[in-house]
CSV table of C-alpha atoms and ligand atoms in Angstrom, one decimal:
chain,number,residue,atom,x,y,z
A,1,MET,CA,4.3,-18.8,2.5
A,2,VAL,CA,1.7,-19.3,5.2
A,3,HIS,CA,3.0,-20.4,8.6
A,4,LEU,CA,0.5,-21.7,11.0
A,5,CYS,CA,1.3,-21.6,14.7
A,6,ASP,CA,-0.5,-22.7,17.8
A,7,ARG,CA,0.2,-19.5,19.8
A,8,GLU,CA,-2.9,-17.5,20.5
A,9,CYS,CA,-3.0,-14.1,19.0
A,10,HIS,CA,-1.7,-12.3,22.1
A,11,ARG,CA,-4.2,-9.9,23.5
A,12,MET,CA,-6.4,-9.7,20.4
A,13,SER,CA,-9.9,-10.9,20.8
A,14,ASN,CA,-13.3,-9.8,19.4
A,15,LEU,CA,-13.6,-7.5,22.4
A,16,GLU,CA,-10.3,-5.9,21.8
A,17,LYS,CA,-10.2,-4.5,18.4
A,18,ARG,CA,-7.8,-1.6,18.9
A,19,LEU,CA,-5.8,-0.6,15.8
A,20,PHE,CA,-2.7,1.7,15.8
A,21,LEU,CA,-2.7,2.9,12.2
A,22,THR,CA,0.3,4.8,10.8
A,23,GLY,CA,0.0,6.9,7.6
A,24,ALA,CA,-3.7,7.5,8.3
A,25,SER,CA,-3.8,10.7,6.3
A,26,GLY,CA,-2.4,9.0,3.2
A,27,LEU,CA,-4.0,7.6,0.1
A,28,LEU,CA,-4.4,4.1,1.6
A,29,GLY,CA,-4.5,5.2,5.3
A,30,ARG,CA,-7.7,7.2,4.8
A,31,ALA,CA,-9.4,4.1,3.4
A,32,LEU,CA,-8.0,1.9,6.2
A,33,PHE,CA,-9.2,4.4,8.9
A,34,LYS,CA,-12.7,4.5,7.4
A,35,LYS,CA,-13.0,0.7,6.9
A,36,PHE,CA,-11.8,-0.2,10.5
A,37,THR,CA,-13.8,2.4,12.3
A,38,GLU,CA,-16.9,1.4,10.3
A,39,ASN,CA,-16.4,-2.2,11.4
A,40,GLY,CA,-16.3,-1.7,15.1
A,41,TRP,CA,-12.6,-1.1,15.6
A,42,GLU,CA,-11.2,1.6,17.9
A,43,VAL,CA,-8.6,3.2,15.7
A,44,MET,CA,-5.7,5.5,16.7
A,45,GLY,CA,-4.9,7.0,13.3
A,46,VAL,CA,-1.6,8.9,13.3
A,47,ALA,CA,-0.4,11.3,10.7
A,48,PHE,CA,2.1,14.1,10.5
A,49,SER,CA,1.8,17.2,8.2
A,50,ARG,CA,-1.9,16.4,7.4
A,51,ALA,CA,-3.0,15.5,10.9
A,52,SER,CA,-6.3,16.9,11.9
A,53,PRO,CA,-9.0,15.4,14.2
A,54,PRO,CA,-9.8,12.6,14.5
A,55,LEU,CA,-6.2,11.8,13.4
A,56,VAL,CA,-3.4,12.3,15.9
A,57,LYS,CA,-0.2,14.2,15.1
A,58,LEU,CA,2.9,12.1,15.7
A,59,ASP,CA,6.3,12.1,14.2
A,60,LEU,CA,7.0,8.4,13.7
A,61,LYS,CA,10.7,9.1,13.6
A,62,ASP,CA,10.5,10.1,17.3
A,63,SER,CA,10.5,6.7,18.9
A,64,ALA,CA,9.9,8.0,22.5
A,65,GLU,CA,6.7,9.7,21.3
A,66,VAL,CA,5.6,6.5,19.5
A,67,GLN,CA,6.2,4.5,22.7
A,68,LYS,CA,4.1,7.0,24.7
A,69,ALA,CA,1.3,6.8,22.1
A,70,PHE,CA,1.4,3.0,22.4
A,71,ALA,CA,1.3,3.0,26.2
A,72,ASP,CA,-1.7,5.5,26.1
A,73,PHE,CA,-3.7,3.7,23.5
A,74,SER,CA,-2.8,0.1,24.2
A,75,PRO,CA,-3.5,-1.3,20.7
A,76,SER,CA,-4.0,-5.0,19.8
A,77,LEU,CA,-2.8,-4.6,16.3
A,78,VAL,CA,-0.6,-2.2,14.3
A,79,ILE,CA,-0.9,-1.5,10.6
A,80,HIS,CA,2.2,0.4,9.4
A,81,SER,CA,1.2,2.1,6.2
A,82,ALA,CA,3.3,5.3,6.5
A,83,ALA,CA,6.2,5.5,4.1
A,84,MET,CA,8.1,7.8,1.8
A,85,ARG,CA,6.7,6.2,-1.4
A,86,TYR,CA,7.3,8.4,-4.4
A,87,PRO,CA,10.2,6.6,-6.1
A,88,ASP,CA,11.8,9.7,-7.7
A,89,GLN,CA,11.7,11.6,-4.4
A,90,VAL,CA,13.3,8.6,-2.6
A,91,GLU,CA,16.2,8.6,-5.1
A,92,LYS,CA,16.8,12.3,-4.4
A,93,ASN,CA,16.4,12.0,-0.5
A,94,ALA,CA,18.0,8.7,0.1
A,95,GLU,CA,19.0,9.3,3.7
A,96,GLU,CA,15.5,10.5,4.7
A,97,ALA,CA,13.9,7.6,2.9
A,98,VAL,CA,16.1,5.0,4.6
A,99,ARG,CA,15.3,6.7,8.0
A,100,MET,CA,11.5,6.6,7.3
A,101,ASN,CA,11.1,3.3,5.4
A,102,VAL,CA,13.7,1.2,7.2
A,103,LYS,CA,14.7,2.6,10.6
A,104,THR,CA,11.3,3.9,11.6
A,105,THR,CA,9.7,0.6,10.6
A,106,GLU,CA,12.1,-1.3,12.7
A,107,GLN,CA,11.5,1.0,15.7
A,108,ILE,CA,7.7,0.6,15.4
A,109,ALA,CA,8.0,-3.2,15.1
A,110,ASP,CA,10.2,-3.2,18.2
A,111,ILE,CA,7.9,-1.1,20.2
A,112,ALA,CA,4.9,-3.3,19.2
A,113,ASP,CA,6.8,-6.5,19.9
A,114,LYS,CA,7.8,-5.3,23.4
A,115,VAL,CA,4.1,-5.2,24.3
A,116,GLY,CA,3.3,-8.4,22.4
A,117,VAL,CA,1.3,-6.7,19.6
A,118,PRO,CA,1.5,-8.0,16.0
A,119,MET,CA,2.1,-5.7,13.1
A,120,LEU,CA,0.9,-5.7,9.5
A,121,TYR,CA,3.4,-3.9,7.2
A,122,ILE,CA,2.2,-2.5,3.9
A,123,SER,CA,4.7,-3.2,1.2
A,124,THR,CA,5.0,-3.1,-2.6
A,125,ASP,CA,5.3,-5.0,-5.8
A,126,TYR,CA,8.5,-2.9,-6.4
A,127,VAL,CA,10.5,-5.4,-4.3
A,128,PHE,CA,10.6,-7.4,-7.6
A,129,ASP,CA,12.6,-6.6,-10.7
A,130,GLY,CA,9.6,-7.3,-13.1
A,131,LYS,CA,11.5,-9.6,-15.4
A,132,ASN,CA,9.7,-12.9,-14.5
A,133,PRO,CA,6.1,-12.5,-13.4
A,134,PRO,CA,3.8,-13.6,-11.9
A,135,TYR,CA,5.7,-13.5,-8.5
A,136,LYS,CA,4.9,-15.8,-5.5
A,137,PRO,CA,5.6,-14.4,-2.1
A,138,ASP,CA,8.8,-16.5,-1.7
A,139,ASP,CA,10.2,-15.7,-5.2
A,140,PRO,CA,13.6,-14.0,-5.2
A,141,THR,CA,13.3,-10.2,-4.7
A,142,ASN,CA,15.5,-7.8,-6.6
A,143,PRO,CA,14.3,-4.2,-6.4
A,144,THR,CA,15.3,-1.9,-9.3
A,145,ASN,CA,15.2,1.3,-7.3
A,146,LEU,CA,15.9,2.7,-3.9
A,147,TYR,CA,12.2,2.9,-2.9
A,148,GLY,CA,11.9,-0.9,-3.6
A,149,LYS,CA,15.1,-1.5,-1.7
A,150,THR,CA,14.0,0.4,1.4
A,151,LYS,CA,10.5,-1.2,1.4
A,152,LEU,CA,12.2,-4.7,1.2
A,153,GLU,CA,14.4,-3.8,4.1
A,154,GLY,CA,11.3,-2.7,6.0
A,155,GLU,CA,9.8,-6.1,5.3
A,156,ILE,CA,12.9,-7.9,6.6
A,157,LYS,CA,12.9,-5.9,9.8
A,158,THR,CA,9.2,-6.4,10.3
A,159,LEU,CA,9.4,-10.2,9.9
A,160,LYS,CA,12.5,-10.6,12.0
A,161,THR,CA,11.1,-8.7,15.0
A,162,ASN,CA,8.0,-10.8,15.8
A,163,GLU,CA,7.0,-14.2,14.4
A,164,GLU,CA,3.4,-13.0,14.4
A,165,ASN,CA,4.0,-10.1,12.0
A,166,MET,CA,2.6,-10.0,8.5
A,167,VAL,CA,3.6,-8.2,5.3
A,168,LEU,CA,1.1,-7.3,2.6
A,169,ARG,CA,2.6,-6.5,-0.8
A,170,ILE,CA,0.3,-4.4,-3.1
A,171,PRO,CA,0.4,-2.9,-6.6
A,172,VAL,CA,-0.1,0.7,-7.6
A,173,LEU,CA,-3.1,2.3,-5.9
A,174,TYR,CA,-5.9,4.6,-6.8
A,175,GLY,CA,-8.9,5.7,-4.8
A,176,PRO,CA,-10.5,9.0,-3.6
A,177,VAL,CA,-7.7,11.6,-3.9
A,178,GLU,CA,-7.2,15.0,-2.3
A,179,LYS,CA,-5.3,16.0,-5.5
A,180,LEU,CA,-4.8,14.2,-8.7
A,181,GLU,CA,-1.0,13.8,-8.3
A,182,GLU,CA,-1.6,11.8,-5.1
A,183,SER,CA,-2.0,8.6,-7.2
A,184,ALA,CA,0.2,7.4,-10.0
A,185,VAL,CA,-3.1,6.5,-11.7
A,186,THR,CA,-5.3,9.5,-11.1
A,187,THR,CA,-2.5,11.9,-12.1
A,188,LEU,CA,-2.9,10.6,-15.7
A,189,LEU,CA,-6.2,12.5,-16.0
A,190,GLU,CA,-4.3,15.8,-16.1
A,191,PRO,CA,-2.5,15.3,-19.5
A,192,LEU,CA,-5.7,13.6,-20.8
A,193,MET,CA,-7.8,16.7,-20.0
A,194,ASP,CA,-5.3,19.2,-21.4
A,195,VAL,CA,-6.1,18.8,-25.1
A,196,SER,CA,-4.0,21.8,-26.0
A,197,LYS,CA,-0.8,20.0,-25.1
A,198,PRO,CA,0.3,17.0,-27.2
A,199,CYS,CA,2.0,14.5,-24.9
A,200,ASN,CA,3.7,11.1,-24.9
A,201,MET,CA,2.5,8.4,-22.5
A,202,SER,CA,4.3,5.1,-21.6
A,203,ASN,CA,2.7,2.1,-23.2
A,204,TYR,CA,5.4,-0.2,-21.8
A,205,GLU,CA,5.4,-1.2,-18.1
A,206,ARG,CA,2.4,-3.3,-17.1
A,207,ARG,CA,0.6,-2.4,-13.9
A,208,TYR,CA,-2.3,-4.0,-12.0
A,209,PRO,CA,-4.0,-1.1,-10.2
A,210,ALA,CA,-5.9,-1.8,-7.0
A,211,HIS,CA,-8.6,0.4,-5.4
A,212,THR,CA,-7.7,1.5,-1.9
A,213,GLN,CA,-11.1,0.3,-0.6
A,214,ASP,CA,-10.2,-3.2,-1.8
A,215,ILE,CA,-6.9,-3.2,0.0
A,216,ALA,CA,-8.6,-1.8,3.1
A,217,GLU,CA,-11.1,-4.7,3.0
A,218,ILE,CA,-8.2,-7.2,2.7
A,219,CYS,CA,-6.5,-5.7,5.7
A,220,LEU,CA,-9.7,-5.9,7.7
A,221,LEU,CA,-10.2,-9.5,6.7
A,222,LEU,CA,-6.6,-10.3,7.7
A,223,ALA,CA,-7.0,-8.5,11.0
A,224,GLU,CA,-10.3,-10.1,11.9
A,225,LYS,CA,-8.9,-13.5,11.0
A,226,LYS,CA,-5.8,-12.9,13.1
A,227,CYS,CA,-8.1,-12.1,16.0
A,228,LYS,CA,-9.7,-15.5,15.9
A,229,GLY,CA,-6.6,-17.7,15.4
A,230,PRO,CA,-5.0,-20.1,14.7
A,231,THR,CA,-2.5,-17.4,13.9
A,232,PHE,CA,-0.6,-17.0,10.7
A,233,ASN,CA,2.3,-14.8,9.6
A,234,GLY,CA,4.6,-14.1,6.7
A,235,VAL,CA,4.2,-12.4,3.4
A,236,PHE,CA,0.9,-12.1,1.5
A,237,GLN,CA,0.2,-10.4,-1.8
A,238,TRP,CA,-2.7,-8.9,-3.7
A,239,SER,CA,-2.9,-7.7,-7.2
A,240,GLY,CA,-5.5,-5.9,-9.3
A,241,LYS,CA,-7.0,-8.2,-12.0
A,242,GLU,CA,-6.5,-6.0,-15.0
A,243,ALA,CA,-3.0,-5.5,-16.6
A,244,LEU,CA,-2.7,-1.9,-17.9
A,245,THR,CA,0.0,0.3,-19.1
A,246,LYS,CA,-0.2,4.0,-18.3
A,247,TYR,CA,-1.4,4.7,-21.9
A,248,GLU,CA,-4.1,2.0,-21.6
A,249,MET,CA,-5.2,3.6,-18.3
A,250,VAL,CA,-5.6,6.9,-20.2
A,251,LEU,CA,-7.7,5.2,-22.8
A,252,ARG,CA,-9.9,3.7,-20.2
A,253,MET,CA,-10.5,7.1,-18.6
A,254,ALA,CA,-11.1,8.7,-22.0
A,255,SER,CA,-13.7,6.0,-22.7
A,256,VAL,CA,-15.4,6.2,-19.3
A,257,PHE,CA,-15.9,10.0,-19.7
A,258,GLY,CA,-16.1,10.3,-23.5
A,259,LEU,CA,-13.0,12.4,-23.6
A,260,PRO,CA,-10.8,13.1,-26.7
A,261,HIS,CA,-7.4,11.4,-26.4
A,262,GLU,CA,-5.8,11.9,-29.8
A,263,HIS,CA,-3.2,14.3,-28.3
A,264,VAL,CA,-1.8,11.5,-26.1
A,265,LYS,CA,0.6,9.3,-28.0
A,266,PRO,CA,1.8,5.9,-26.8
A,267,ILE,CA,5.5,5.3,-26.3
A,268,ASN,CA,7.0,1.9,-26.2
A,269,GLY,CA,10.1,1.1,-24.2
A,270,PRO,CA,11.2,2.0,-20.7
A,271,GLY,CA,11.1,5.7,-19.6
A,272,SER,CA,14.2,7.6,-19.0
A,273,GLY,CA,15.3,9.6,-15.9
A,274,GLY,CA,14.3,9.2,-12.3
A,275,ALA,CA,14.0,5.9,-10.5
A,276,THR,CA,14.1,2.7,-12.8
A,277,ARG,CA,10.7,1.1,-12.8
A,278,PRO,CA,10.2,-2.7,-13.1
A,279,TYR,CA,8.5,-4.0,-16.3
A,280,ASP,CA,5.8,-6.3,-14.9
A,281,THR,CA,5.5,-7.2,-11.2
A,282,GLN,CA,2.3,-9.1,-11.3
A,283,LEU,CA,1.8,-10.6,-7.8
A,284,ASP,CA,0.4,-14.1,-7.2
A,285,SER,CA,-2.3,-13.8,-4.5
A,286,THR,CA,-2.9,-17.5,-3.9
A,287,SER,CA,-1.6,-17.7,-0.4
A,288,LEU,CA,-3.7,-14.7,0.6
A,289,VAL,CA,-6.9,-16.3,-0.8
A,290,GLU,CA,-6.0,-19.5,1.1
A,291,VAL,CA,-5.5,-17.9,4.4
A,292,LEU,CA,-8.6,-15.8,4.1
A,293,GLY,CA,-10.6,-18.8,2.8
A,294,MET,CA,-12.2,-16.5,0.2
A,295,THR,CA,-11.3,-14.3,-2.8
A,296,PRO,CA,-11.4,-10.7,-1.7
A,297,PRO,CA,-13.5,-8.2,-3.6
A,298,HIS,CA,-12.1,-6.6,-6.7
A,299,THR,CA,-13.4,-3.3,-8.0
A,300,PRO,CA,-13.4,-3.3,-11.8
A,301,PHE,CA,-11.0,-0.5,-13.0
A,302,ASN,CA,-13.5,1.4,-15.1
A,303,GLU,CA,-16.1,1.5,-12.3
A,304,GLY,CA,-13.5,2.4,-9.6
A,305,ILE,CA,-11.7,5.1,-11.6
A,306,LYS,CA,-15.0,6.7,-12.7
A,307,ALA,CA,-16.2,7.2,-9.1
A,308,CYS,CA,-12.8,8.5,-8.0
A,309,ILE,CA,-12.2,11.2,-10.6
A,310,GLN,CA,-15.6,12.2,-11.8
A,311,THR,CA,-15.5,15.4,-9.7
A,312,TRP,CA,-12.2,16.4,-11.5
A,313,VAL,CA,-13.5,15.9,-15.0
B,401,NAP,N1,0.4,4.6,-3.4
B,401,NAP,C1,0.7,3.5,-4.1
B,401,NAP,O1,0.5,3.4,-5.3
B,401,NAP,C2,1.4,2.3,-3.3
B,401,NAP,C3,1.7,1.2,-4.1
B,401,NAP,C4,2.3,0.1,-3.4
B,401,NAP,C5,2.6,0.2,-2.1
B,401,NAP,N2,2.3,1.3,-1.4
B,401,NAP,C6,2.6,1.3,0.0
B,401,NAP,O2,1.4,1.6,0.7
B,401,NAP,C7,1.6,2.4,1.9
B,401,NAP,C8,0.6,3.6,1.9
B,401,NAP,O3,1.0,4.4,0.8
B,401,NAP,P1,0.1,5.7,0.5
B,401,NAP,O4,0.0,5.8,-1.0
B,401,NAP,O5,-1.1,5.8,1.4
B,401,NAP,O6,1.2,6.8,1.0
B,401,NAP,P2,1.0,8.4,1.1
B,401,NAP,O7,-0.3,8.8,0.5
B,401,NAP,O8,2.2,9.0,0.5
B,401,NAP,O9,0.9,8.6,2.7
B,401,NAP,C9,2.1,8.6,3.5
B,401,NAP,C10,1.7,8.6,4.9
B,401,NAP,O10,2.8,8.5,5.7
B,401,NAP,C11,2.7,9.6,6.7
B,401,NAP,N3,4.1,10.0,7.2
B,401,NAP,C12,5.1,10.3,6.4
B,401,NAP,N4,6.1,10.7,7.2
B,401,NAP,C13,5.7,10.6,8.5
B,401,NAP,C14,6.2,10.9,9.8
B,401,NAP,N5,7.5,11.3,10.0
B,401,NAP,N6,5.5,10.7,10.9
B,401,NAP,C15,4.2,10.3,10.8
B,401,NAP,N7,3.6,10.0,9.6
B,401,NAP,C16,4.4,10.2,8.5
B,401,NAP,C17,2.0,10.7,6.0
B,401,NAP,O11,1.5,11.7,6.9
B,401,NAP,P3,1.3,13.2,6.5
B,401,NAP,O12,0.9,13.3,5.0
B,401,NAP,O13,0.1,13.7,7.4
B,401,NAP,O14,2.6,13.9,6.7
B,401,NAP,C18,0.9,9.9,5.2
B,401,NAP,O15,-0.1,9.7,6.1
B,401,NAP,C19,3.1,2.8,1.9
B,401,NAP,O16,3.8,1.9,2.8
B,401,NAP,C20,3.5,2.5,0.4
B,401,NAP,O17,4.8,2.1,0.4
B,401,NAP,C21,1.7,2.4,-2.0
């Protein structure tokens, strides 16, 4: 739902485009850092194990350090993209995941709120159970795994802390990767390329993959719109336009590069083991399109995936 309010957007103005970006070394964070810096924003991109200049090393769990970084940088907007986001790892490290995805989110939202800075929290389609798509932002949530639960808790903390805050729910991502396993989409190239190993591939759960550059563009559009006011807040959603199972993604990659795929066999029905995945979490993006006053760009899957993985083929 889009809430319009009269309040001016705090200290944000066209002259003060200062972004505090968490998760800047991550799959999405790298695209966000690039997009905002290319568009005239001063960005303090923070990372942890992969922090190297121009990114700043900061353990987000250390709230005193985060507070200090805020005071030093004086941002006009926060995008909180850092998270523990591999569902199977989250199941195995529940305490750490709650700490990172819930507690740390709440601390960052609090720190931002104390200095009157709004926050855009990156969330996931996994807040839904996948039984009744497409989902509107206000539809009942019901995550099927701990990752989805912690991200939903993060949403709630974000929205409760400051009425100016926003949540952007997104589907599975692909984009330029440092290693193929970094994205649940690009990782599918490995079994496809290993023709010596017959393998089974899920042809069941439907996904709507989005390119990280498209999500970065949406975040920029939201941020720039927020600068100008009247302000808006609440939950927004974006979905890729093509519904694909993992098996169908493999077939697309095979067709784009002319690779043999007969050793990959489709499997119907839910996978076993690890975190339970929702069946179809298609997100309705109407309210995002309304607030932006335009339909954001969508990279066709074949085109996007070709550019991202061609160096690996
Ligand atoms: N990837 C997807 O398919 C997908 C789908 C839907 C939603 N999302 C959401 O999108 C957001 C971005 O995901 P992503 O794929 O870019 O994640 P990612 O590639 O796993 O990156 C996670 C980021 O969080 C940082 N981080 C982790 N612990 C930290 C700590 N203690 N202090 C500081 N930084 C820390 C990491 O820094 P270092 O690596 O430097 O340690 C990294 O920059 C997440 O909120 C995720 O839930 C992702």
